[in-house]
mmCIF file of C-alpha atoms and ligand atoms in Angstrom:
data_model
loop_
_atom_site.group_PDB
_atom_site.id
_atom_site.type_symbol
_atom_site.label_atom_id
_atom_site.label_comp_id
_atom_site.label_asym_id
_atom_site.label_seq_id
_atom_site.Cartn_x
_atom_site.Cartn_y
_atom_site.Cartn_z
ATOM 1 C CA UNK A 1 122.339 16.098 82.268
ATOM 2 C CA UNK A 2 119.114 15.879 80.724
ATOM 3 C CA UNK A 3 116.583 13.139 79.756
ATOM 4 C CA UNK A 4 114.372 13.098 76.660
ATOM 5 C CA UNK A 5 112.288 10.234 75.425
ATOM 6 C CA UNK A 6 111.725 9.734 71.533
ATOM 7 C CA UNK A 7 108.365 8.796 69.890
ATOM 8 C CA UNK A 8 108.656 7.800 66.758
ATOM 9 C CA UNK A 9 104.540 7.889 65.466
ATOM 10 C CA UNK A 10 105.262 4.899 62.782
ATOM 11 C CA UNK A 11 105.557 1.363 63.780
ATOM 12 C CA UNK A 12 107.200 0.386 60.551
ATOM 13 C CA UNK A 13 110.209 -1.095 60.376
ATOM 14 C CA UNK A 14 111.585 0.499 57.545
ATOM 15 C CA UNK A 15 110.028 3.656 58.613
ATOM 16 C CA UNK A 16 111.130 7.300 57.307
ATOM 17 C CA UNK A 17 110.505 9.020 60.275
ATOM 18 C CA UNK A 18 112.557 6.484 62.720
ATOM 19 C CA UNK A 19 115.443 7.274 60.535
ATOM 20 C CA UNK A 20 114.826 10.727 60.617
ATOM 21 C CA UNK A 21 114.199 10.471 64.975
ATOM 22 C CA UNK A 22 117.893 8.822 64.843
ATOM 23 C CA UNK A 23 119.159 11.646 62.562
ATOM 24 C CA UNK A 24 117.600 14.279 64.949
ATOM 25 C CA UNK A 25 119.318 12.502 68.072
ATOM 26 C CA UNK A 26 122.817 12.410 66.422
ATOM 27 C CA UNK A 27 122.367 16.006 66.469
ATOM 28 C CA UNK A 28 122.055 16.187 70.069
ATOM 29 C CA UNK A 29 124.288 18.230 72.496
ATOM 30 C CA UNK A 30 126.399 15.545 74.593
ATOM 31 C CA UNK A 31 124.542 16.701 77.607
ATOM 32 C CA UNK A 32 121.391 15.490 76.694
ATOM 33 C CA UNK A 33 120.483 11.416 77.027
ATOM 34 C CA UNK A 34 117.574 9.669 74.613
ATOM 35 C CA UNK A 35 115.706 6.986 75.014
ATOM 36 C CA UNK A 36 113.585 5.526 71.937
ATOM 37 C CA UNK A 37 109.841 4.601 73.569
ATOM 38 C CA UNK A 38 108.307 2.000 72.015
ATOM 39 C CA UNK A 39 104.301 2.976 71.373
ATOM 40 C CA UNK A 40 103.669 0.005 69.675
ATOM 41 C CA UNK A 41 103.908 -2.296 72.779
ATOM 42 C CA UNK A 42 101.044 -0.715 74.348
ATOM 43 C CA UNK A 43 97.215 -2.330 75.024
ATOM 44 C CA UNK A 44 94.833 -0.046 73.776
ATOM 45 C CA UNK A 45 94.049 2.551 76.280
ATOM 46 C CA UNK A 46 91.222 1.292 78.183
ATOM 47 C CA UNK A 47 89.446 3.533 80.940
ATOM 48 C CA UNK A 48 87.874 0.684 82.975
ATOM 49 C CA UNK A 49 91.515 -1.054 83.897
ATOM 50 C CA UNK A 50 92.472 2.382 85.541
ATOM 51 C CA UNK A 51 93.647 3.373 88.048
ATOM 52 C CA UNK A 52 96.024 -0.114 88.009
ATOM 53 C CA UNK A 53 96.467 0.007 84.502
ATOM 54 C CA UNK A 54 98.472 -2.707 82.616
ATOM 55 C CA UNK A 55 102.629 -3.481 83.206
ATOM 56 C CA UNK A 56 102.932 -1.951 79.671
ATOM 57 C CA UNK A 57 101.316 1.471 80.742
ATOM 58 C CA UNK A 58 102.564 1.287 83.989
ATOM 59 C CA UNK A 59 106.191 0.522 82.700
ATOM 60 C CA UNK A 60 105.238 3.587 80.451
ATOM 61 C CA UNK A 61 104.098 5.956 82.245
ATOM 62 C CA UNK A 62 107.024 5.601 85.103
ATOM 63 C CA UNK A 63 109.466 6.018 81.925
ATOM 64 C CA UNK A 64 107.921 9.352 81.555
ATOM 65 C CA UNK A 65 107.916 10.515 85.097
ATOM 66 C CA UNK A 66 111.771 10.368 84.518
ATOM 67 C CA UNK A 67 112.451 12.646 81.435
ATOM 68 C CA UNK A 68 112.684 16.168 80.984
ATOM 69 C CA UNK A 69 111.391 16.929 77.525
ATOM 70 C CA UNK A 70 109.914 14.921 74.722
ATOM 71 C CA UNK A 71 111.353 14.583 70.627
ATOM 72 C CA UNK A 72 108.227 13.294 68.715
ATOM 73 C CA UNK A 73 108.877 12.447 64.870
ATOM 74 C CA UNK A 74 105.582 11.484 63.127
ATOM 75 C CA UNK A 75 103.910 10.463 59.824
ATOM 76 C CA UNK A 76 100.876 11.674 59.230
ATOM 77 C CA UNK A 77 97.936 9.397 58.987
ATOM 78 C CA UNK A 78 94.660 11.218 57.370
ATOM 79 C CA UNK A 79 95.336 14.419 58.287
ATOM 80 C CA UNK A 80 96.022 13.420 61.900
ATOM 81 C CA UNK A 81 98.679 11.526 64.086
ATOM 82 C CA UNK A 82 99.352 7.901 64.198
ATOM 83 C CA UNK A 83 96.463 5.563 66.207
ATOM 84 C CA UNK A 84 99.759 4.341 68.265
ATOM 85 C CA UNK A 85 100.919 8.140 69.083
ATOM 86 C CA UNK A 86 97.394 8.949 70.489
ATOM 87 C CA UNK A 87 97.421 5.970 72.614
ATOM 88 C CA UNK A 88 100.552 7.001 73.993
ATOM 89 C CA UNK A 89 99.543 10.547 74.493
ATOM 90 C CA UNK A 90 96.221 8.939 76.053
ATOM 91 C CA UNK A 91 97.542 6.174 78.611
ATOM 92 C CA UNK A 92 100.297 8.512 79.684
ATOM 93 C CA UNK A 93 97.684 11.149 80.866
ATOM 94 C CA UNK A 94 96.136 9.017 83.344
ATOM 95 C CA UNK A 95 95.342 8.275 85.683
ATOM 96 C CA UNK A 96 97.180 11.733 86.849
ATOM 97 C CA UNK A 97 99.436 13.741 83.673
ATOM 98 C CA UNK A 98 102.443 11.854 83.383
ATOM 99 C CA UNK A 99 103.131 14.473 80.505
ATOM 100 C CA UNK A 100 102.997 17.479 82.222
ATOM 101 C CA UNK A 101 105.358 20.514 82.607
ATOM 102 C CA UNK A 102 107.922 18.672 79.987
ATOM 103 C CA UNK A 103 109.265 20.978 76.699
ATOM 104 C CA UNK A 104 109.117 19.046 73.290
ATOM 105 C CA UNK A 105 109.943 19.406 70.034
ATOM 106 C CA UNK A 106 107.342 18.154 67.470
ATOM 107 C CA UNK A 107 108.705 17.136 63.826
ATOM 108 C CA UNK A 108 106.260 15.887 61.050
ATOM 109 C CA UNK A 109 106.977 14.317 58.179
ATOM 110 C CA UNK A 110 105.296 12.680 54.791
ATOM 111 C CA UNK A 111 106.506 11.342 51.370
ATOM 112 C CA UNK A 112 104.313 13.897 50.391
ATOM 113 C CA UNK A 113 104.479 17.581 49.959
ATOM 114 C CA UNK A 114 103.254 18.860 52.877
ATOM 115 C CA UNK A 115 105.346 16.696 55.379
ATOM 116 C CA UNK A 116 102.444 16.317 58.094
ATOM 117 C CA UNK A 117 101.330 19.808 58.252
ATOM 118 C CA UNK A 118 98.234 18.176 59.652
ATOM 119 C CA UNK A 119 99.042 15.977 62.169
ATOM 120 C CA UNK A 120 101.996 17.851 63.351
ATOM 121 C CA UNK A 121 99.452 20.783 64.541
ATOM 122 C CA UNK A 122 96.539 18.024 65.865
ATOM 123 C CA UNK A 123 99.689 17.052 68.141
ATOM 124 C CA UNK A 124 99.909 20.243 69.347
ATOM 125 C CA UNK A 125 96.907 20.325 70.428
ATOM 126 C CA UNK A 126 96.751 17.980 72.611
ATOM 127 C CA UNK A 127 99.598 19.922 74.150
ATOM 128 C CA UNK A 128 97.365 22.141 75.497
ATOM 129 C CA UNK A 129 95.228 20.016 78.322
ATOM 130 C CA UNK A 130 98.661 17.970 78.898
ATOM 131 C CA UNK A 131 100.624 21.066 79.561
ATOM 132 C CA UNK A 132 103.517 20.193 77.286
ATOM 133 C CA UNK A 133 105.615 23.180 76.565
ATOM 134 C CA UNK A 134 106.264 23.140 72.790
ATOM 135 C CA UNK A 135 108.827 24.146 70.660
ATOM 136 C CA UNK A 136 106.698 27.258 68.807
ATOM 137 C CA UNK A 137 109.793 27.919 66.280
ATOM 138 C CA UNK A 138 111.439 26.857 63.838
ATOM 139 C CA UNK A 139 108.197 25.034 63.259
ATOM 140 C CA UNK A 140 109.448 21.496 61.677
ATOM 141 C CA UNK A 141 107.682 19.504 58.634
ATOM 142 C CA UNK A 142 109.650 17.599 56.400
ATOM 143 C CA UNK A 143 108.581 16.438 52.902
ATOM 144 C CA UNK A 144 109.535 14.027 50.390
ATOM 145 C CA UNK A 145 111.290 11.556 53.229
ATOM 146 C CA UNK A 146 111.279 9.055 50.777
ATOM 147 C CA UNK A 147 114.141 11.090 48.885
ATOM 148 C CA UNK A 148 115.904 12.227 52.175
ATOM 149 C CA UNK A 149 117.865 9.441 53.119
ATOM 150 C CA UNK A 150 121.325 7.386 51.138
ATOM 151 C CA UNK A 151 121.903 3.945 51.099
ATOM 152 C CA UNK A 152 123.453 4.569 54.522
ATOM 153 C CA UNK A 153 120.022 6.046 56.077
ATOM 154 C CA UNK A 154 122.052 9.489 56.288
ATOM 155 C CA UNK A 155 120.345 12.694 55.177
ATOM 156 C CA UNK A 156 121.403 13.632 52.083
ATOM 157 C CA UNK A 157 120.782 17.359 51.825
ATOM 158 C CA UNK A 158 123.310 19.436 53.932
ATOM 159 C CA UNK A 159 120.511 22.352 54.124
ATOM 160 C CA UNK A 160 118.467 19.946 55.607
ATOM 161 C CA UNK A 161 120.540 18.786 58.384
ATOM 162 C CA UNK A 162 121.609 22.476 59.296
ATOM 163 C CA UNK A 163 117.558 23.442 59.856
ATOM 164 C CA UNK A 164 116.978 19.769 61.429
ATOM 165 C CA UNK A 165 120.072 20.960 64.062
ATOM 166 C CA UNK A 166 118.079 24.808 64.466
ATOM 167 C CA UNK A 167 115.317 23.128 65.600
ATOM 168 C CA UNK A 168 117.407 20.695 68.123
ATOM 169 C CA UNK A 169 119.122 24.235 69.424
ATOM 170 C CA UNK A 170 115.708 25.283 69.699
ATOM 171 C CA UNK A 171 114.300 22.649 72.233
ATOM 172 C CA UNK A 172 118.200 22.667 73.847
ATOM 173 C CA UNK A 173 117.918 25.732 74.520
ATOM 174 C CA UNK A 174 114.026 25.754 75.866
ATOM 175 C CA UNK A 175 115.420 22.823 77.663
ATOM 176 C CA UNK A 176 117.177 24.327 80.076
ATOM 177 C CA UNK A 177 114.949 27.588 80.100
ATOM 178 C CA UNK A 178 112.863 25.108 81.616
ATOM 179 C CA UNK A 179 115.185 23.695 83.952
ATOM 180 C CA UNK A 180 112.643 24.471 86.033
ATOM 181 C CA UNK A 181 110.289 23.010 84.207
ATOM 182 C CA UNK A 182 109.403 20.014 86.961
ATOM 183 C CA UNK A 183 108.385 22.659 89.491
ATOM 184 C CA UNK A 184 107.057 24.463 86.657
ATOM 185 C CA UNK A 185 104.594 21.370 86.752
ATOM 186 C CA UNK A 186 104.040 20.904 90.197
ATOM 187 C CA UNK A 187 101.886 24.161 89.643
ATOM 188 C CA UNK A 188 100.188 22.875 87.131
ATOM 189 C CA UNK A 189 96.548 21.112 87.319
ATOM 190 C CA UNK A 190 97.386 17.597 86.764
ATOM 191 C CA UNK A 191 93.672 16.742 87.662
ATOM 192 C CA UNK A 192 92.162 14.742 84.622
ATOM 193 C CA UNK A 193 88.648 16.535 84.986
ATOM 194 C CA UNK A 194 87.261 16.391 81.576
ATOM 195 C CA UNK A 195 85.031 19.845 82.297
ATOM 196 C CA UNK A 196 87.618 22.153 83.701
ATOM 197 C CA UNK A 197 85.854 24.849 81.813
ATOM 198 C CA UNK A 198 84.162 27.540 83.779
ATOM 199 C CA UNK A 199 81.664 30.452 82.975
ATOM 200 C CA UNK A 200 81.869 33.540 84.646
ATOM 201 C CA UNK A 201 80.697 37.089 83.264
ATOM 202 C CA UNK A 202 81.906 37.484 80.334
ATOM 203 C CA UNK A 203 84.769 35.104 80.600
ATOM 204 C CA UNK A 204 85.425 31.568 80.109
ATOM 205 C CA UNK A 205 88.104 30.140 82.381
ATOM 206 C CA UNK A 206 89.724 27.109 80.557
ATOM 207 C CA UNK A 207 92.243 26.228 83.772
ATOM 208 C CA UNK A 208 93.216 27.876 86.883
ATOM 209 C CA UNK A 209 97.326 27.241 88.228
ATOM 210 C CA UNK A 210 97.232 25.755 91.880
ATOM 211 C CA UNK A 211 99.987 24.855 93.649
ATOM 212 C CA UNK A 212 99.619 20.961 94.310
HETATM 213 C C1 LIG B 1 97.425 4.861 56.822
HETATM 214 C C2 LIG B 1 98.133 6.010 56.200
HETATM 215 C C3 LIG B 1 97.531 7.356 56.321
HETATM 216 C C4 LIG B 1 97.951 8.256 55.597
HETATM 217 N N1 LIG B 1 97.556 9.111 55.539
HETATM 218 C C5 LIG B 1 98.687 10.361 54.790
HETATM 219 C C6 LIG B 1 98.171 11.636 55.141
HETATM 220 O O1 LIG B 1 97.087 11.937 55.513
HETATM 221 N N2 LIG B 1 99.215 12.992 54.728
HETATM 222 C C7 LIG B 1 100.226 12.259 54.018
HETATM 223 O O2 LIG B 1 101.193 13.547 53.629
HETATM 224 N N3 LIG B 1 100.298 10.672 53.935
HETATM 225 C C8 LIG B 1 99.682 10.320 54.184
HETATM 226 N N4 LIG B 1 100.413 8.735 54.624
HETATM 227 C C9 LIG B 1 101.812 8.638 53.456
HETATM 228 C C10 LIG B 1 102.748 8.571 54.409
HETATM 229 O O3 LIG B 1 103.624 9.887 54.131
HETATM 230 C C11 LIG B 1 103.941 7.126 54.070
HETATM 231 O O4 LIG B 1 103.081 6.363 54.482
HETATM 232 C C12 LIG B 1 104.921 7.973 55.166
HETATM 233 O O5 LIG B 1 106.371 6.882 54.462
HETATM 234 C C13 LIG B 1 104.897 6.908 56.330
HETATM 235 O O6 LIG B 1 105.406 7.415 57.533
HETATM 236 P P1 LIG B 1 107.058 5.861 58.268
HETATM 237 O O7 LIG B 1 107.883 5.864 56.158
HETATM 238 O O8 LIG B 1 107.797 6.526 58.909
HETATM 239 O O9 LIG B 1 105.620 5.064 58.268
HETATM 240 C C14 LIG B 1 99.600 7.914 54.976
HETATM 241 C C15 LIG B 1 100.112 6.587 54.990
HETATM 242 C C16 LIG B 1 98.988 6.116 55.428
HETATM 243 C C17 LIG B 1 99.716 4.275 55.734
#
């Protein structure tokens, strides 16, 4: 049994991203348990309050520690990710990284044509420093979300359901392939050193893997 955390980038009640997240969860195999994590309850990150944090942050960090994977479904806000999602990533990254070694499927969406492409890749950029292992392909950009659902919030288009299933299948495979992901995490550097760059002779070393 694996456990994944579901993040929805939008806090809006009628959010299309939330409907999409529920549709994706319905496509998961029965041996994967999904828990929706509410990023809207997290106070804004403020480094002054760590390392003890605030109760909501600490609860969230404990929730992250229980997870094998992340399903992140987000709209694009001004060509990037919504603030609530970024806030959650920042909180989970301190005082140690609670995301390290987790597998993640990123699904971006928009009511427009581009399917949240900008948000999708900004989010993947944070994965590098957080040692999150992304499903590389398929890349999932869902456009025209305002036309995606019927009156019961079911996805109308069979081809879209098939595509989402292929993304969930890739996510599931990667989750099991990296069953070692938590032990992989043991070898990842969870330091929060903001300057991990080392300049050598003709080389730039971003990070070295060190066993804890
Ligand atoms: C603050 C804000 C910024 C937005 N910026 C973008 C954008 O950069 N690209 C885009 O395709 N849609 C943008 N939109 C439109 C969203 O795609 C649309 O509001 C969508 O329904 C939000 O997702 P939700 O239904 O899950 O809340 C923006 C919406 C808001 C409220």
